[in-house]
Amino acid sequence: MRTRRRSTLDTPAARPDADGASLGWPVALPPVVPPEALPPQPDLPRIKVLHVITRFWAGAGGNTLLSALGAAPDRYDVWVAGADGGPLWERAERAGLRTVKLRRFREVLSPFDDLSVLWQLVRLLRRERFTVVHTHSAKGGFLGRLAAWLTRVPLVVHTYHGFSYHDYMPAWRRRLYLTLERLVRRFTHAFLAVSPRVASEAVAMRLAPPGSVTVVPSAVELDQLPDRPDPRLRKELGLPAGTRLVGTVGRLDFQKAPLDFVRMAARVAAARPAVRFVMVGDGPMADEVRAEAERLGVEVALVGFRADAPVLATAFDVFVISSLYEGLGRALTEALGSGRPVVATAVNGVPDLVVPGSTGLLAPPGDPGALAESVTWLLDHPEEGRRMGGQGRVLVRTLFDPALMCELIDRTYRHLLGLPDPGGQEIELTDRPQARPVAAAATADARAGLVAEKRGA
């Protein structure tokens, strides 16, 4: 038997392990007879995987859904558990995924509710005997990993989509969240992160050991990203032809800093009166946004939540992200994937995607003036903005393919479970005489030397 290597993505999960049981095992052999010509064969057991997430919606929820849908159905039996609410549950159930909606699951600390959720998870894990528990988000990650440890689940994986602890919360709460996160670090066999900077932050905050985090880009559904601008939003807003439009997509809450978008808009409007502004999304700060726009005398159209937001965003001449913290940002990824010129705040994993002068422009968080300066520059340099958006489109459509994300997750599971890795080492089977392995040859030579020594003696 001889071996040959083929190049793979250089991730810890992709690299063959000298101690792994799968290193020298062929992934598959070609069938001699087609399956339909055989007598009935037994179904082999599948690996049971439970994804635990706090909120099954928005960026992390969409990522989790694509991870579950993309798992090989002949190899994995995939379940999803999380808080009730959001549009993804129905889609998951239509696709045949097993779903568990956990009662009393809250995003914020709530000791009695959290104990109830933990007990529900422990009962589920004991009853179904999962091989893999894969957790997402802060609360889902803590409770899911704690329940997995209590029930001795063989493999526990956690994905960092971003961080819910940040410098804008009270110091005591941040310390508490970090302490809880570090507590369950020891219960985790592998860590994934949606971008290199998110991975680096997880290590720097001592949430994951050095060398333990694999970067797995958070996929988007590329076939749903438009190839050209959609005119519907401009028609809805009654904009004359040629009107420049600056917009954003996102929930109107503290994290997304929607008031900074409004303040940016007021500065840009003062310098470029013909520019119009729009916000796609809804949330608890909607009334504050309207009040701030009225106070500053700038017209900002709020169109509310729209399921077709990625398509509407193709109407923007400049797409803006004003977030104070953001793992990577699904809306940002979708905007770049459709070729939009982008201005974003330089937070968490965003600079991994928005490279100044290459795929967009950056501004410090909490600085509407800097946002306005970068937006104005792109409005004044449309050709450069178009080229940046084009490069962003190529980057997203290459790196954020769901098939790639699912392959890397599958590779992580396989590596840790000792299963053959289709992307690692490829084995060729042959009936030709085999060359002696190096170690065997060395052993034989050493023995020959000992025999010669004895004879000489």
Tab-separated table of C-alpha atoms in Angstrom:
chain	number	residue	atom	x	y	z
A	1	MET	CA	0.000	0.000	0.000
A	2	ARG	CA	1.336	3.411	-0.827
A	3	THR	CA	0.053	6.808	0.176
A	4	ARG	CA	-0.058	10.229	-1.376
A	5	ARG	CA	-1.150	13.530	0.108
A	6	ARG	CA	-3.305	16.183	-1.432
A	7	SER	CA	-3.413	19.785	-0.280
A	8	THR	CA	-6.052	20.710	2.306
A	9	LEU	CA	-7.198	23.798	4.151
A	10	ASP	CA	-4.643	24.307	6.889
A	11	THR	CA	-6.796	23.949	9.966
A	12	PRO	CA	-6.176	21.861	13.060
A	13	ALA	CA	-9.128	19.677	12.109
A	14	ALA	CA	-7.755	19.164	8.614
A	15	ARG	CA	-4.264	18.090	9.579
A	16	PRO	CA	-3.783	14.320	9.993
A	17	ASP	CA	-2.946	13.268	13.519
A	18	ALA	CA	-0.053	10.832	13.913
A	19	ASP	CA	-1.924	9.247	16.814
A	20	GLY	CA	-5.304	9.168	15.040
A	21	ALA	CA	-6.894	5.851	14.207
A	22	SER	CA	-8.030	7.128	10.791
A	23	LEU	CA	-4.640	8.111	9.363
A	24	GLY	CA	-4.132	4.968	7.302
A	25	TRP	CA	-7.733	4.005	6.580
A	26	PRO	CA	-9.246	4.477	3.123
A	27	VAL	CA	-12.355	6.638	3.123
A	28	ALA	CA	-14.271	4.499	0.631
A	29	LEU	CA	-13.793	1.854	-2.022
A	30	PRO	CA	-15.670	1.880	-5.335
A	31	PRO	CA	-18.703	-0.438	-5.404
A	32	VAL	CA	-18.384	-3.656	-7.368
A	33	VAL	CA	-22.162	-3.977	-7.623
A	34	PRO	CA	-24.679	-1.101	-7.555
A	35	PRO	CA	-26.615	-0.944	-4.257
A	36	GLU	CA	-29.972	-1.588	-5.933
A	37	ALA	CA	-28.698	-4.962	-7.208
A	38	LEU	CA	-27.865	-6.202	-3.702
A	39	PRO	CA	-30.127	-7.955	-1.205
A	40	PRO	CA	-31.413	-5.600	1.532
A	41	GLN	CA	-28.542	-4.285	3.627
A	42	PRO	CA	-28.860	-2.971	7.193
A	43	ASP	CA	-28.857	0.753	7.891
A	44	LEU	CA	-25.697	1.669	9.767
A	45	PRO	CA	-26.030	3.782	12.914
A	46	ARG	CA	-25.617	7.514	12.423
A	47	ILE	CA	-23.786	9.969	14.668
A	48	LYS	CA	-26.334	11.884	16.763
A	49	VAL	CA	-25.563	15.609	16.926
A	50	LEU	CA	-27.399	18.197	19.020
A	51	HIS	CA	-26.951	21.888	18.246
A	52	VAL	CA	-27.815	24.070	21.261
A	53	ILE	CA	-28.391	27.787	20.637
A	54	THR	CA	-30.045	30.516	22.650
A	55	ARG	CA	-31.972	32.320	19.903
A	56	PHE	CA	-32.610	30.347	16.748
A	57	TRP	CA	-32.729	33.402	14.511
A	58	ALA	CA	-30.515	36.194	13.134
A	59	GLY	CA	-26.828	35.616	12.296
A	60	ALA	CA	-25.855	32.802	14.680
A	61	GLY	CA	-29.215	31.096	14.126
A	62	GLY	CA	-28.845	31.206	10.352
A	63	ASN	CA	-25.335	29.796	10.650
A	64	THR	CA	-26.582	26.981	12.893
A	65	LEU	CA	-29.415	26.149	10.511
A	66	LEU	CA	-27.047	25.923	7.527
A	67	SER	CA	-24.671	23.763	9.597
A	68	ALA	CA	-27.509	21.380	10.446
A	69	LEU	CA	-28.971	21.289	6.933
A	70	GLY	CA	-25.559	20.705	5.354
A	71	ALA	CA	-24.616	17.721	7.529
A	72	ALA	CA	-24.394	14.473	5.537
A	73	PRO	CA	-27.737	12.711	6.211
A	74	ASP	CA	-26.209	9.256	5.814
A	75	ARG	CA	-23.676	10.035	8.551
A	76	TYR	CA	-25.415	12.400	10.969
A	77	ASP	CA	-28.747	12.503	12.785
A	78	VAL	CA	-29.010	16.234	13.561
A	79	TRP	CA	-31.172	17.902	16.217
A	80	VAL	CA	-31.518	21.584	17.177
A	81	ALA	CA	-32.530	22.886	20.638
A	82	GLY	CA	-33.082	26.491	21.664
A	83	ALA	CA	-35.509	29.194	22.746
A	84	ASP	CA	-38.896	29.310	21.072
A	85	GLY	CA	-39.583	32.074	18.547
A	86	GLY	CA	-38.179	33.166	15.207
A	87	PRO	CA	-38.781	32.051	11.612
A	88	LEU	CA	-36.089	29.355	11.419
A	89	TRP	CA	-37.910	26.671	13.423
A	90	GLU	CA	-40.491	26.103	10.715
A	91	ARG	CA	-37.830	25.884	8.023
A	92	ALA	CA	-35.786	23.410	10.087
A	93	GLU	CA	-38.825	21.202	10.667
A	94	ARG	CA	-39.812	21.291	6.987
A	95	ALA	CA	-36.292	20.080	6.147
A	96	GLY	CA	-36.707	17.086	8.465
A	97	LEU	CA	-34.501	18.237	11.337
A	98	ARG	CA	-35.489	17.157	14.845
A	99	THR	CA	-36.221	20.267	16.924
A	100	VAL	CA	-36.605	20.864	20.655
A	101	LYS	CA	-37.965	24.218	21.859
A	102	LEU	CA	-36.744	24.806	25.391
A	103	ARG	CA	-39.248	26.508	27.678
A	104	ARG	CA	-38.209	29.557	29.733
A	105	PHE	CA	-34.977	30.030	27.777
A	106	ARG	CA	-33.870	33.664	28.286
A	107	GLU	CA	-30.889	35.576	26.892
A	108	VAL	CA	-30.173	37.382	30.159
A	109	LEU	CA	-29.198	35.798	33.468
A	110	SER	CA	-32.286	34.353	35.145
A	111	PRO	CA	-31.287	31.713	37.721
A	112	PHE	CA	-34.618	29.877	38.067
A	113	ASP	CA	-35.285	29.892	34.321
A	114	ASP	CA	-31.695	28.830	33.622
A	115	LEU	CA	-31.984	25.874	36.009
A	116	SER	CA	-35.175	24.837	34.238
A	117	VAL	CA	-33.444	24.953	30.844
A	118	LEU	CA	-30.457	23.038	32.216
A	119	TRP	CA	-32.750	20.304	33.556
A	120	GLN	CA	-34.552	20.088	30.190
A	121	LEU	CA	-31.214	19.678	28.422
A	122	VAL	CA	-29.960	17.052	30.882
A	123	ARG	CA	-33.142	15.000	30.417
A	124	LEU	CA	-32.861	15.307	26.627
A	125	LEU	CA	-29.202	14.248	26.587
A	126	ARG	CA	-29.812	11.289	28.881
A	127	ARG	CA	-32.771	10.102	26.846
A	128	GLU	CA	-31.300	10.485	23.347
A	129	ARG	CA	-27.615	9.702	24.063
A	130	PHE	CA	-26.016	12.136	21.629
A	131	THR	CA	-22.447	11.583	20.492
A	132	VAL	CA	-21.830	15.270	19.746
A	133	VAL	CA	-23.169	18.402	21.419
A	134	HIS	CA	-22.346	21.525	19.396
A	135	THR	CA	-23.170	24.774	21.216
A	136	HIS	CA	-23.612	28.349	19.971
A	137	SER	CA	-23.948	31.777	21.638
A	138	ALA	CA	-23.170	32.655	25.269
A	139	LYS	CA	-26.170	31.282	27.199
A	140	GLY	CA	-26.638	28.297	24.877
A	141	GLY	CA	-22.916	27.627	25.083
A	142	PHE	CA	-22.827	27.691	28.876
A	143	LEU	CA	-25.952	25.630	29.568
A	144	GLY	CA	-25.351	23.242	26.678
A	145	ARG	CA	-21.769	22.477	27.683
A	146	LEU	CA	-22.661	22.155	31.361
A	147	ALA	CA	-25.457	19.686	30.523
A	148	ALA	CA	-23.100	17.763	28.223
A	149	TRP	CA	-20.531	17.480	31.020
A	150	LEU	CA	-23.148	16.341	33.537
A	151	THR	CA	-24.309	13.603	31.163
A	152	ARG	CA	-20.816	12.677	29.898
A	153	VAL	CA	-21.412	13.386	26.218
A	154	PRO	CA	-18.372	12.032	24.305
A	155	LEU	CA	-17.686	15.131	22.147
A	156	VAL	CA	-18.465	18.789	22.888
A	157	VAL	CA	-17.812	21.554	20.326
A	158	HIS	CA	-18.471	25.286	20.757
A	159	THR	CA	-18.642	27.966	18.053
A	160	TYR	CA	-17.823	31.606	18.774
A	161	HIS	CA	-20.020	33.738	16.511
A	162	GLY	CA	-19.153	36.819	18.562
A	163	PHE	CA	-19.120	37.840	22.203
A	164	SER	CA	-22.041	39.026	24.319
A	165	TYR	CA	-19.650	40.473	26.927
A	166	HIS	CA	-18.241	43.831	25.906
A	167	ASP	CA	-16.899	47.101	27.257
A	168	TYR	CA	-20.309	48.781	27.066
A	169	MET	CA	-21.854	46.682	29.857
A	170	PRO	CA	-21.293	47.124	33.616
A	171	ALA	CA	-17.879	45.819	34.665
A	172	TRP	CA	-19.331	43.388	37.219
A	173	ARG	CA	-21.597	41.794	34.635
A	174	ARG	CA	-18.773	41.447	32.132
A	175	ARG	CA	-16.564	39.777	34.756
A	176	LEU	CA	-19.398	37.415	35.682
A	177	TYR	CA	-20.028	36.411	32.056
A	178	LEU	CA	-16.321	35.836	31.449
A	179	THR	CA	-16.033	33.749	34.621
A	180	LEU	CA	-18.943	31.529	33.579
A	181	GLU	CA	-17.531	31.152	30.068
A	182	ARG	CA	-14.103	30.178	31.412
A	183	LEU	CA	-15.748	27.667	33.739
A	184	VAL	CA	-17.081	25.579	30.862
A	185	ARG	CA	-13.892	25.871	28.802
A	186	ARG	CA	-12.611	22.644	30.385
A	187	PHE	CA	-15.754	20.808	29.262
A	188	THR	CA	-15.095	21.595	25.578
A	189	HIS	CA	-13.101	19.388	23.216
A	190	ALA	CA	-12.944	21.785	20.251
A	191	PHE	CA	-13.600	25.450	19.549
A	192	LEU	CA	-14.654	27.027	16.248
A	193	ALA	CA	-14.728	30.750	15.387
A	194	VAL	CA	-16.295	32.599	12.469
A	195	SER	CA	-13.169	34.671	11.707
A	196	PRO	CA	-9.471	34.874	12.641
A	197	ARG	CA	-9.923	37.923	14.895
A	198	VAL	CA	-12.797	36.291	16.752
A	199	ALA	CA	-10.575	33.231	17.279
A	200	SER	CA	-7.738	35.436	18.529
A	201	GLU	CA	-10.046	37.288	20.927
A	202	ALA	CA	-11.313	33.987	22.357
A	203	VAL	CA	-7.735	32.985	23.167
A	204	ALA	CA	-6.788	36.450	24.467
A	205	MET	CA	-9.756	36.463	26.857
A	206	ARG	CA	-8.788	32.950	28.039
A	207	LEU	CA	-12.035	31.471	26.779
A	208	ALA	CA	-10.176	28.866	24.724
A	209	PRO	CA	-6.641	27.442	25.065
A	210	PRO	CA	-4.008	28.552	22.519
A	211	GLY	CA	-3.985	26.363	19.445
A	212	SER	CA	-7.471	24.981	20.091
A	213	VAL	CA	-9.576	27.250	17.841
A	214	THR	CA	-10.348	26.444	14.201
A	215	VAL	CA	-11.630	29.219	11.935
A	216	VAL	CA	-14.804	28.182	10.115
A	217	PRO	CA	-16.326	31.063	8.081
A	218	SER	CA	-20.007	31.624	8.854
A	219	ALA	CA	-21.741	30.694	5.613
A	220	VAL	CA	-24.470	32.588	3.798
A	221	GLU	CA	-26.841	31.207	1.188
A	222	LEU	CA	-24.988	32.359	-1.890
A	223	ASP	CA	-27.718	31.335	-4.331
A	224	GLN	CA	-30.047	33.871	-2.680
A	225	LEU	CA	-27.644	36.817	-3.113
A	226	PRO	CA	-28.660	38.937	-6.130
A	227	ASP	CA	-26.230	39.540	-8.975
A	228	ARG	CA	-27.515	43.047	-9.736
A	229	PRO	CA	-29.304	45.885	-7.897
A	230	ASP	CA	-33.014	45.399	-7.264
A	231	PRO	CA	-35.127	48.519	-8.030
A	232	ARG	CA	-38.069	47.798	-5.685
A	233	LEU	CA	-36.825	49.734	-2.638
A	234	ARG	CA	-36.118	52.854	-4.687
A	235	LYS	CA	-39.620	52.657	-6.133
A	236	GLU	CA	-41.133	52.208	-2.656
A	237	LEU	CA	-39.268	55.283	-1.427
A	238	GLY	CA	-40.197	57.281	-4.520
A	239	LEU	CA	-36.601	58.187	-5.293
A	240	PRO	CA	-35.886	59.911	-8.622
A	241	ALA	CA	-33.427	58.212	-10.962
A	242	GLY	CA	-29.828	58.912	-10.037
A	243	THR	CA	-30.525	59.645	-6.341
A	244	ARG	CA	-27.705	58.337	-4.145
A	245	LEU	CA	-28.928	56.042	-1.370
A	246	VAL	CA	-27.049	55.178	1.836
A	247	GLY	CA	-28.541	52.422	3.987
A	248	THR	CA	-28.131	49.804	6.651
A	249	VAL	CA	-29.752	46.486	7.577
A	250	GLY	CA	-30.005	45.348	11.175
A	251	ARG	CA	-31.962	45.220	14.375
A	252	LEU	CA	-32.558	48.637	15.969
A	253	ASP	CA	-30.947	47.896	19.317
A	254	PHE	CA	-27.962	49.014	21.380
A	255	GLN	CA	-25.452	46.670	19.732
A	256	LYS	CA	-26.133	48.027	16.237
A	257	ALA	CA	-25.855	51.687	17.403
A	258	PRO	CA	-28.666	52.962	15.122
A	259	LEU	CA	-28.395	56.483	16.570
A	260	ASP	CA	-24.841	56.641	15.217
A	261	PHE	CA	-26.240	55.879	11.767
A	262	VAL	CA	-28.688	58.778	12.107
A	263	ARG	CA	-25.938	61.135	13.299
A	264	MET	CA	-23.748	60.023	10.393
A	265	ALA	CA	-26.644	60.675	8.016
A	266	ALA	CA	-27.065	64.217	9.347
A	267	ARG	CA	-23.382	64.987	8.682
A	268	VAL	CA	-23.446	63.497	5.173
A	269	ALA	CA	-26.717	65.292	4.340
A	270	ALA	CA	-25.185	68.619	5.372
A	271	ALA	CA	-22.391	68.100	2.829
A	272	ARG	CA	-24.395	66.226	0.161
A	273	PRO	CA	-28.056	67.379	0.406
A	274	ALA	CA	-29.255	65.146	-2.450
A	275	VAL	CA	-28.302	61.906	-0.675
A	276	ARG	CA	-31.090	59.843	0.895
A	277	PHE	CA	-30.931	57.416	3.849
A	278	VAL	CA	-32.806	54.229	4.758
A	279	MET	CA	-32.766	51.712	7.615
A	280	VAL	CA	-34.098	48.169	7.097
A	281	GLY	CA	-34.967	46.486	10.384
A	282	ASP	CA	-36.955	46.925	13.560
A	283	GLY	CA	-36.276	46.798	17.272
A	284	PRO	CA	-36.655	48.467	20.672
A	285	MET	CA	-34.873	51.686	19.625
A	286	ALA	CA	-37.128	52.499	16.658
A	287	ASP	CA	-38.832	55.428	18.426
A	288	GLU	CA	-35.464	56.828	19.574
A	289	VAL	CA	-34.204	56.651	15.982
A	290	ARG	CA	-37.183	58.626	14.703
A	291	ALA	CA	-36.808	61.197	17.468
A	292	GLU	CA	-33.080	61.650	16.809
A	293	ALA	CA	-33.660	62.072	13.070
A	294	GLU	CA	-36.307	64.722	13.779
A	295	ARG	CA	-34.028	66.488	16.252
A	296	LEU	CA	-31.177	66.622	13.715
A	297	GLY	CA	-33.451	67.542	10.819
A	298	VAL	CA	-32.407	64.643	8.601
A	299	GLU	CA	-34.812	62.445	6.682
A	300	VAL	CA	-34.219	58.737	7.381
A	301	ALA	CA	-36.703	56.204	6.015
A	302	LEU	CA	-37.440	53.313	8.396
A	303	VAL	CA	-39.000	50.449	6.441
A	304	GLY	CA	-39.127	47.929	9.324
A	305	PHE	CA	-38.252	44.251	9.293
A	306	ARG	CA	-38.145	42.748	5.807
A	307	ALA	CA	-37.479	39.103	5.044
A	308	ASP	CA	-36.042	40.186	1.678
A	309	ALA	CA	-33.550	42.584	3.310
A	310	PRO	CA	-30.480	41.220	1.448
A	311	VAL	CA	-32.246	41.909	-1.853
A	312	LEU	CA	-33.394	45.395	-0.806
A	313	ALA	CA	-29.835	46.256	0.242
A	314	THR	CA	-28.650	45.913	-3.345
A	315	ALA	CA	-30.278	49.299	-3.944
A	316	PHE	CA	-27.756	51.012	-1.630
A	317	ASP	CA	-24.918	53.017	-3.143
A	318	VAL	CA	-23.141	52.651	0.206
A	319	PHE	CA	-23.928	50.024	2.846
A	320	VAL	CA	-23.148	51.079	6.439
A	321	ILE	CA	-22.616	49.008	9.602
A	322	SER	CA	-22.415	51.169	12.748
A	323	SER	CA	-22.253	48.346	15.343
A	324	LEU	CA	-20.464	48.757	18.672
A	325	TYR	CA	-19.593	45.038	18.697
A	326	GLU	CA	-20.165	42.366	16.076
A	327	GLY	CA	-18.740	38.882	15.601
A	328	LEU	CA	-18.747	39.244	11.843
A	329	GLY	CA	-22.227	40.392	10.884
A	330	ARG	CA	-24.485	38.395	8.584
A	331	ALA	CA	-25.940	41.535	6.993
A	332	LEU	CA	-22.410	42.741	6.285
A	333	THR	CA	-21.438	39.424	4.680
A	334	GLU	CA	-24.575	39.466	2.517
A	335	ALA	CA	-23.960	43.088	1.482
A	336	LEU	CA	-20.414	42.333	0.363
A	337	GLY	CA	-21.615	39.139	-1.299
A	338	SER	CA	-23.894	41.221	-3.512
A	339	GLY	CA	-21.066	43.649	-4.367
A	340	ARG	CA	-22.060	46.655	-2.232
A	341	PRO	CA	-19.460	49.320	-1.318
A	342	VAL	CA	-19.242	49.084	2.480
A	343	VAL	CA	-18.358	51.296	5.447
A	344	ALA	CA	-18.235	49.423	8.763
A	345	THR	CA	-16.997	49.927	12.298
A	346	ALA	CA	-13.691	48.220	13.107
A	347	VAL	CA	-15.006	45.835	15.765
A	348	ASN	CA	-14.286	42.163	16.538
A	349	GLY	CA	-14.151	40.109	13.328
A	350	VAL	CA	-15.308	42.859	10.924
A	351	PRO	CA	-11.758	43.885	9.847
A	352	ASP	CA	-11.174	40.297	8.690
A	353	LEU	CA	-13.811	40.924	6.033
A	354	VAL	CA	-13.629	44.691	5.427
A	355	VAL	CA	-10.035	45.526	4.509
A	356	PRO	CA	-9.562	49.307	4.008
A	357	GLY	CA	-9.071	50.164	0.364
A	358	SER	CA	-9.558	46.543	-0.706
A	359	THR	CA	-13.109	45.489	0.224
A	360	GLY	CA	-14.415	48.655	1.926
A	361	LEU	CA	-13.646	51.319	4.516
A	362	LEU	CA	-13.558	51.220	8.322
A	363	ALA	CA	-14.365	53.702	11.087
A	364	PRO	CA	-13.948	53.518	14.877
A	365	PRO	CA	-17.064	52.421	16.789
A	366	GLY	CA	-19.083	55.197	18.394
A	367	ASP	CA	-17.726	57.837	15.978
A	368	PRO	CA	-20.458	59.093	13.592
A	369	GLY	CA	-18.094	61.732	12.218
A	370	ALA	CA	-15.609	59.110	11.021
A	371	LEU	CA	-18.452	57.074	9.541
A	372	ALA	CA	-19.662	60.164	7.661
A	373	GLU	CA	-16.175	60.893	6.324
A	374	SER	CA	-15.805	57.374	4.892
A	375	VAL	CA	-19.344	57.371	3.463
A	376	THR	CA	-18.736	60.719	1.777
A	377	TRP	CA	-15.465	59.438	0.327
A	378	LEU	CA	-17.210	56.450	-1.267
A	379	LEU	CA	-19.973	58.682	-2.625
A	380	ASP	CA	-17.311	60.883	-4.205
A	381	HIS	CA	-15.353	57.909	-5.588
A	382	PRO	CA	-18.021	55.609	-7.070
A	383	GLU	CA	-15.656	53.715	-9.385
A	384	GLU	CA	-13.264	52.828	-6.544
A	385	GLY	CA	-16.255	51.841	-4.417
A	386	ARG	CA	-17.578	49.614	-7.190
A	387	ARG	CA	-14.227	47.844	-7.457
A	388	MET	CA	-14.003	47.353	-3.685
A	389	GLY	CA	-17.519	45.911	-3.689
A	390	GLY	CA	-16.551	43.592	-6.538
A	391	GLN	CA	-13.577	42.258	-4.600
A	392	GLY	CA	-15.756	41.811	-1.521
A	393	ARG	CA	-18.195	39.847	-3.636
A	394	VAL	CA	-15.465	37.463	-4.801
A	395	LEU	CA	-14.188	37.025	-1.226
A	396	VAL	CA	-17.620	36.203	0.208
A	397	ARG	CA	-18.652	33.881	-2.594
A	398	THR	CA	-15.401	31.965	-2.211
A	399	LEU	CA	-14.964	31.841	1.560
A	400	PHE	CA	-18.564	31.802	2.834
A	401	ASP	CA	-19.905	28.900	0.790
A	402	PRO	CA	-22.153	26.680	2.970
A	403	ALA	CA	-20.514	23.570	1.521
A	404	LEU	CA	-17.102	24.745	2.741
A	405	MET	CA	-18.417	25.532	6.230
A	406	CYS	CA	-20.101	22.141	6.528
A	407	GLU	CA	-16.985	20.360	5.249
A	408	LEU	CA	-14.841	22.023	7.935
A	409	ILE	CA	-17.333	21.178	10.682
A	410	ASP	CA	-17.572	17.593	9.425
A	411	ARG	CA	-13.778	17.413	9.369
A	412	THR	CA	-13.650	18.599	12.980
A	413	TYR	CA	-16.113	15.931	14.100
A	414	ARG	CA	-14.302	13.209	12.135
A	415	HIS	CA	-10.895	14.179	13.451
A	416	LEU	CA	-12.023	14.107	17.074
A	417	LEU	CA	-14.028	10.906	16.693
A	418	GLY	CA	-11.168	9.059	14.956
A	419	LEU	CA	-13.037	8.662	11.666
A	420	PRO	CA	-11.437	8.767	8.189
A	421	ASP	CA	-10.862	12.304	6.944
A	422	PRO	CA	-11.738	12.656	3.241
A	423	GLY	CA	-9.713	15.869	3.032
A	424	GLY	CA	-6.644	14.714	4.877
A	425	GLN	CA	-4.661	11.724	3.604
A	426	GLU	CA	-5.819	9.763	0.594
A	427	ILE	CA	-5.019	6.062	0.463
A	428	GLU	CA	-4.456	4.214	-2.788
A	429	LEU	CA	-5.041	0.475	-2.649
A	430	THR	CA	-2.934	-1.696	-4.955
A	431	ASP	CA	-2.115	-5.377	-5.286
A	432	ARG	CA	1.480	-4.613	-6.250
A	433	PRO	CA	4.274	-5.586	-3.801
A	434	GLN	CA	4.757	-2.880	-1.215
A	435	ALA	CA	7.958	-1.049	-0.401
A	436	ARG	CA	9.045	-1.480	3.203
A	437	PRO	CA	7.856	1.364	5.448
A	438	VAL	CA	10.718	3.517	6.728
A	439	ALA	CA	10.247	2.419	10.350
A	440	ALA	CA	10.181	-1.278	9.401
A	441	ALA	CA	13.273	-0.898	7.240
A	442	ALA	CA	15.144	0.823	10.042
A	443	THR	CA	14.194	-1.964	12.460
A	444	ALA	CA	15.330	-4.649	10.022
A	445	ASP	CA	18.634	-2.859	9.423
A	446	ALA	CA	19.231	-2.560	13.164
A	447	ARG	CA	18.585	-6.266	13.622
A	448	ALA	CA	20.984	-7.084	10.803
A	449	GLY	CA	23.624	-4.967	12.503
A	450	LEU	CA	23.200	-6.879	15.777
A	451	VAL	CA	23.539	-10.212	13.973
A	452	ALA	CA	26.724	-9.027	12.295
A	453	GLU	CA	28.111	-7.860	15.641
A	454	LYS	CA	27.440	-11.239	17.239
A	455	ARG	CA	29.057	-13.084	14.374
A	456	GLY	CA	32.060	-10.830	14.567
A	457	ALA	CA	32.319	-11.505	18.292
